[in-house]
mmCIF file of C-alpha atoms in Angstrom:
data_model
loop_
_atom_site.group_PDB
_atom_site.id
_atom_site.type_symbol
_atom_site.label_atom_id
_atom_site.label_comp_id
_atom_site.label_asym_id
_atom_site.label_seq_id
_atom_site.Cartn_x
_atom_site.Cartn_y
_atom_site.Cartn_z
ATOM 1 C CA MET A 1 200.771 193.772 33.658
ATOM 2 C CA ILE A 2 197.422 195.811 33.941
ATOM 3 C CA LYS A 3 197.674 198.399 37.233
ATOM 4 C CA PRO A 4 194.664 198.372 39.877
ATOM 5 C CA HIS A 5 193.369 201.812 38.985
ATOM 6 C CA ARG A 6 193.042 200.601 35.284
ATOM 7 C CA LEU A 7 191.727 197.177 36.058
ATOM 8 C CA THR A 8 189.530 198.719 38.055
ATOM 9 C CA ARG A 9 188.627 201.513 35.140
ATOM 10 C CA PHE A 10 188.364 198.631 33.219
ATOM 11 C CA CYS A 11 185.600 196.609 34.742
ATOM 12 C CA LEU A 12 183.507 199.553 35.202
ATOM 13 C CA LEU A 13 183.795 200.358 31.325
ATOM 14 C CA SER A 14 182.852 196.337 30.848
ATOM 15 C CA LEU A 15 179.932 196.445 32.755
ATOM 16 C CA ILE A 16 178.792 200.356 31.382
ATOM 17 C CA ALA A 17 178.801 198.222 28.025
ATOM 18 C CA ILE A 18 177.267 195.187 29.269
ATOM 19 C CA ALA A 19 174.306 197.504 30.567
ATOM 20 C CA SER A 20 173.894 199.806 27.451
ATOM 21 C CA LEU A 21 173.912 196.653 25.060
ATOM 22 C CA ALA A 22 170.785 194.967 27.438
ATOM 23 C CA ILE A 23 169.005 198.445 27.161
ATOM 24 C CA ALA A 24 169.514 198.457 23.299
ATOM 25 C CA GLY A 25 168.235 194.873 23.319
ATOM 26 C CA GLN A 26 165.342 195.698 25.364
ATOM 27 C CA ALA A 27 164.570 198.807 23.236
ATOM 28 C CA GLN A 28 164.171 196.475 20.193
ATOM 29 C CA THR A 29 161.429 194.502 21.952
ATOM 30 C CA GLY A 30 157.835 195.215 22.429
ATOM 31 C CA GLY A 31 154.883 194.020 24.178
ATOM 32 C CA ILE A 32 150.874 193.314 24.559
ATOM 33 C CA LYS A 33 148.839 193.899 27.482
ATOM 34 C CA GLY A 34 145.062 193.730 28.058
ATOM 35 C CA LYS A 35 142.133 192.563 29.730
ATOM 36 C CA VAL A 36 140.422 189.055 29.672
ATOM 37 C CA ARG A 37 136.658 188.888 30.424
ATOM 38 C CA ALA A 38 133.802 186.920 29.915
ATOM 39 C CA ASN A 39 131.394 187.937 27.229
ATOM 40 C CA THR A 40 128.495 188.994 30.057
ATOM 41 C CA GLY A 41 130.931 191.053 30.982
ATOM 42 C CA GLN A 42 133.172 190.197 34.280
ATOM 43 C CA SER A 43 136.613 190.025 34.385
ATOM 44 C CA ILE A 44 138.840 186.620 34.271
ATOM 45 C CA SER A 45 141.630 185.896 36.790
ATOM 46 C CA GLY A 46 143.601 183.177 36.488
ATOM 47 C CA ALA A 47 143.420 183.236 32.455
ATOM 48 C CA THR A 48 146.439 182.048 30.596
ATOM 49 C CA VAL A 49 147.424 184.165 27.359
ATOM 50 C CA THR A 50 149.877 182.902 25.306
ATOM 51 C CA VAL A 51 151.979 184.609 22.545
ATOM 52 C CA ARG A 52 152.546 182.400 19.469
ATOM 53 C CA LYS A 53 154.420 182.916 16.344
ATOM 54 C CA ASP A 54 154.888 179.997 13.436
ATOM 55 C CA GLY A 55 153.029 177.915 15.456
ATOM 56 C CA ARG A 56 155.155 178.211 18.356
ATOM 57 C CA ASP A 57 154.626 179.095 21.794
ATOM 58 C CA VAL A 58 156.731 182.403 22.408
ATOM 59 C CA ARG A 59 155.738 183.628 25.907
ATOM 60 C CA SER A 60 153.226 183.528 28.510
ATOM 61 C CA ALA A 61 151.517 185.410 31.219
ATOM 62 C CA THR A 62 148.516 185.113 33.579
ATOM 63 C CA SER A 63 145.740 187.257 34.350
ATOM 64 C CA ASP A 64 145.550 188.993 37.554
ATOM 65 C CA SER A 65 142.541 189.280 39.941
ATOM 66 C CA LYS A 66 141.100 192.089 37.859
ATOM 67 C CA GLY A 67 141.558 189.609 34.407
ATOM 68 C CA MET A 68 144.634 192.179 33.595
ATOM 69 C CA PHE A 69 147.688 190.831 31.638
ATOM 70 C CA SER A 70 151.312 192.223 30.280
ATOM 71 C CA ILE A 71 153.687 190.323 28.103
ATOM 72 C CA ASN A 72 156.939 192.050 27.154
ATOM 73 C CA GLY A 73 160.355 190.955 25.473
ATOM 74 C CA LEU A 74 158.494 190.347 22.341
ATOM 75 C CA GLU A 75 160.399 190.526 18.571
ATOM 76 C CA SER A 76 158.718 192.868 16.292
ATOM 77 C CA ALA A 77 156.241 190.770 14.279
ATOM 78 C CA ASN A 78 152.809 189.772 14.151
ATOM 79 C CA TYR A 79 151.685 186.943 16.949
ATOM 80 C CA ASN A 80 148.774 184.987 17.253
ATOM 81 C CA VAL A 81 147.297 185.347 20.941
ATOM 82 C CA VAL A 82 145.518 182.187 22.311
ATOM 83 C CA PHE A 83 143.944 182.794 25.837
ATOM 84 C CA ASP A 84 141.972 180.502 28.320
ATOM 85 C CA ALA A 85 140.402 179.996 31.392
ATOM 86 C CA GLY A 86 138.931 176.734 33.232
ATOM 87 C CA GLY A 87 135.265 176.326 32.265
ATOM 88 C CA TYR A 88 135.605 178.786 28.710
ATOM 89 C CA SER A 89 136.148 178.165 25.202
ATOM 90 C CA THR A 90 139.564 178.788 23.993
ATOM 91 C CA GLY A 91 139.516 182.318 22.255
ATOM 92 C CA VAL A 92 142.300 183.602 19.850
ATOM 93 C CA LEU A 93 143.317 186.812 18.270
ATOM 94 C CA TYR A 94 145.080 186.295 15.307
ATOM 95 C CA ASN A 95 147.781 188.516 13.303
ATOM 96 C CA VAL A 96 148.765 191.199 16.278
ATOM 97 C CA GLU A 97 151.111 193.299 15.150
ATOM 98 C CA VAL A 98 153.676 194.296 18.000
ATOM 99 C CA LYS A 99 156.482 196.941 17.120
ATOM 100 C CA SER A 100 159.969 197.364 18.669
ATOM 101 C CA GLY A 101 160.035 199.892 21.695
ATOM 102 C CA LYS A 102 155.964 200.111 22.195
ATOM 103 C CA THR A 103 153.375 197.913 24.173
ATOM 104 C CA ARG A 104 150.288 196.906 22.348
ATOM 105 C CA ASP A 105 147.242 197.733 24.211
ATOM 106 C CA LEU A 106 144.829 194.839 23.433
ATOM 107 C CA GLY A 107 141.683 196.776 25.564
ATOM 108 C CA GLU A 108 139.145 194.142 26.248
ATOM 109 C CA ARG A 109 139.085 192.537 23.244
ATOM 110 C CA LEU A 110 140.024 188.850 25.012
ATOM 111 C CA ILE A 111 136.553 187.986 25.103
ATOM 112 C CA LEU A 112 135.738 184.442 26.351
ATOM 113 C CA SER A 113 132.389 182.165 26.232
ATOM 114 C CA ARG A 114 131.217 179.542 28.249
ATOM 115 C CA ASP A 115 131.827 176.059 27.688
ATOM 116 C CA GLN A 116 128.537 174.388 27.174
ATOM 117 C CA GLY A 117 130.419 171.270 27.954
ATOM 118 C CA THR A 118 130.961 172.246 31.378
ATOM 119 C CA GLN A 119 127.544 174.176 32.136
ATOM 120 C CA VAL A 120 124.006 173.417 32.838
ATOM 121 C CA ILE A 121 121.634 175.132 30.457
ATOM 122 C CA ILE A 122 118.179 175.646 31.698
ATOM 123 C CA LYS A 123 116.057 176.402 28.293
ATOM 124 C CA GLY A 124 111.940 176.875 28.845
ATOM 125 C CA SER A 125 109.340 178.433 27.051
ATOM 126 C CA VAL A 126 105.982 180.582 28.041
ATOM 127 C CA PHE A 127 102.849 179.973 26.435
ATOM 128 C CA TYR A 128 99.476 181.325 26.574
ATOM 129 C CA ARG A 129 96.009 178.961 27.136
ATOM 130 C CA GLU A 130 95.797 178.203 23.987
ATOM 131 C CA GLY A 131 99.297 176.914 23.734
ATOM 132 C CA THR A 132 100.885 179.971 21.327
ATOM 133 C CA SER A 133 103.896 181.904 22.440
ATOM 134 C CA VAL A 134 104.294 184.620 24.945
ATOM 135 C CA THR A 135 106.650 187.678 23.888
ATOM 136 C CA GLY A 136 108.166 189.784 26.856
ATOM 137 C CA ALA A 137 106.751 187.681 29.986
ATOM 138 C CA LYS A 138 109.307 188.340 33.131
ATOM 139 C CA VAL A 139 111.250 185.175 34.189
ATOM 140 C CA ASP A 140 112.453 185.037 37.427
ATOM 141 C CA PHE A 141 115.531 182.294 37.948
ATOM 142 C CA GLU A 142 116.042 181.357 41.852
ATOM 143 C CA ARG A 143 117.956 178.637 43.368
ATOM 144 C CA ILE A 144 116.003 176.367 45.793
ATOM 145 C CA ASN A 145 118.174 176.103 49.219
ATOM 146 C CA ALA A 146 118.451 172.897 51.378
ATOM 147 C CA ASP A 147 116.335 175.138 54.132
ATOM 148 C CA GLY A 148 113.555 175.823 51.318
ATOM 149 C CA SER A 149 114.261 179.025 51.227
ATOM 150 C CA THR A 150 115.305 180.719 47.670
ATOM 151 C CA THR A 151 117.792 182.813 46.168
ATOM 152 C CA ARG A 152 117.502 184.967 43.660
ATOM 153 C CA VAL A 153 119.835 184.145 40.613
ATOM 154 C CA GLU A 154 118.909 186.361 37.668
ATOM 155 C CA ASN A 155 115.794 187.247 35.333
ATOM 156 C CA ALA A 156 115.271 187.582 31.546
ATOM 157 C CA LEU A 157 112.499 188.211 29.108
ATOM 158 C CA THR A 158 111.318 185.695 26.567
ATOM 159 C CA ASN A 159 111.918 186.537 23.001
ATOM 160 C CA ILE A 160 109.926 187.003 20.092
ATOM 161 C CA SER A 161 109.473 182.747 20.101
ATOM 162 C CA GLY A 162 108.364 182.770 23.804
ATOM 163 C CA GLU A 163 111.689 181.246 24.839
ATOM 164 C CA PHE A 164 114.276 181.893 27.893
ATOM 165 C CA THR A 165 118.003 180.115 28.520
ATOM 166 C CA PHE A 166 119.656 180.525 31.994
ATOM 167 C CA ARG A 167 123.491 179.247 32.156
ATOM 168 C CA GLN A 168 125.077 177.715 35.557
ATOM 169 C CA PRO A 169 128.099 176.393 36.446
ATOM 170 C CA GLU A 170 128.122 172.383 36.409
ATOM 171 C CA ALA A 171 126.817 171.213 39.956
ATOM 172 C CA GLU A 172 124.033 169.592 41.480
ATOM 173 C CA ALA A 173 121.144 172.129 42.345
ATOM 174 C CA LYS A 174 117.280 172.628 42.400
ATOM 175 C CA PHE A 175 116.012 175.874 40.687
ATOM 176 C CA LYS A 176 112.296 177.365 40.363
ATOM 177 C CA ILE A 177 111.323 179.387 37.253
ATOM 178 C CA THR A 178 109.000 181.770 37.467
ATOM 179 C CA ALA A 179 107.133 183.422 34.678
ATOM 180 C CA ARG A 180 105.159 186.438 34.933
ATOM 181 C CA PHE A 181 102.620 188.365 32.543
ATOM 182 C CA LYS A 182 99.777 190.569 32.611
ATOM 183 C CA GLY A 183 99.047 189.482 36.258
ATOM 184 C CA ALA A 184 99.178 185.417 35.272
ATOM 185 C CA VAL A 185 102.146 183.739 36.816
ATOM 186 C CA GLY A 186 103.333 180.459 36.140
ATOM 187 C CA THR A 187 105.829 178.321 38.146
ATOM 188 C CA LYS A 188 108.104 175.316 37.308
ATOM 189 C CA GLU A 189 110.953 173.472 39.225
ATOM 190 C CA VAL A 190 113.770 171.765 38.002
ATOM 191 C CA THR A 191 116.646 169.703 39.576
ATOM 192 C CA VAL A 192 120.244 169.607 37.510
ATOM 193 C CA SER A 193 123.393 167.624 38.214
ATOM 194 C CA ASN A 194 125.706 166.887 35.555
ATOM 195 C CA ALA A 195 126.385 169.675 32.498
ATOM 196 C CA ALA A 196 123.337 169.147 30.249
ATOM 197 C CA ILE A 197 120.486 170.886 28.658
ATOM 198 C CA TYR A 198 117.331 171.165 30.420
ATOM 199 C CA ARG A 199 114.001 172.138 28.871
ATOM 200 C CA LEU A 200 111.018 173.114 30.250
ATOM 201 C CA ALA A 201 107.236 174.651 29.877
ATOM 202 C CA ILE A 202 105.482 176.949 31.651
ATOM 203 C CA THR A 203 101.490 177.841 30.563
ATOM 204 C CA LEU A 204 100.311 180.613 31.962
ATOM 205 C CA ASP A 205 96.431 181.174 32.767
ATOM 206 C CA ILE A 206 95.685 183.825 30.227
ATOM 207 C CA SER A 207 94.126 183.835 26.720
ATOM 208 C CA ARG A 208 96.091 185.551 23.654
ATOM 209 C CA SER A 209 93.313 187.665 23.146
ATOM 210 C CA GLU A 210 93.467 189.118 26.674
ATOM 211 C CA LYS A 211 97.147 190.577 25.947
#
């Protein structure tokens, strides 16, 4: 029969042994951390990050309000890291090596692009009076509000082909696009609804010879 004081000592030693095994087990695993962001630079919250090995999901996490995430308890091995978020195309980092006792920092390598299937894409071209393309024209993109006022959204410069592109989440809205070059101004309005590509052209009252 085990005496009470020996039983207490036995239980204490057992607990220490179990804790030591748990710590040893943790020391043999590693992890990954990083940030999920859009290709435009802003962080993405609520993104799902999943670690896969041999086609099997091992662990997953959700990015916080700053796009940060952390996954621990990974055995030493190479993994594929799959990450996605609503409105974005799925991204994958292949063969990410995780070593025991270390947390691999992926930094800002988890970059997602907008899923064009859920976007309103407005593509346009700016032309001279003769019909040739205007390179470097400033294009302002404004949302027309219900009361007729406008809210500036963004701006861009036309490329070498005189083209510009604006992207917005799918939603019914009306936009005003204004192109400016060498004092000449041209404006077009476009109403959008479903996700699709909307095209327009703006001709400025200026000759190519005046550039």
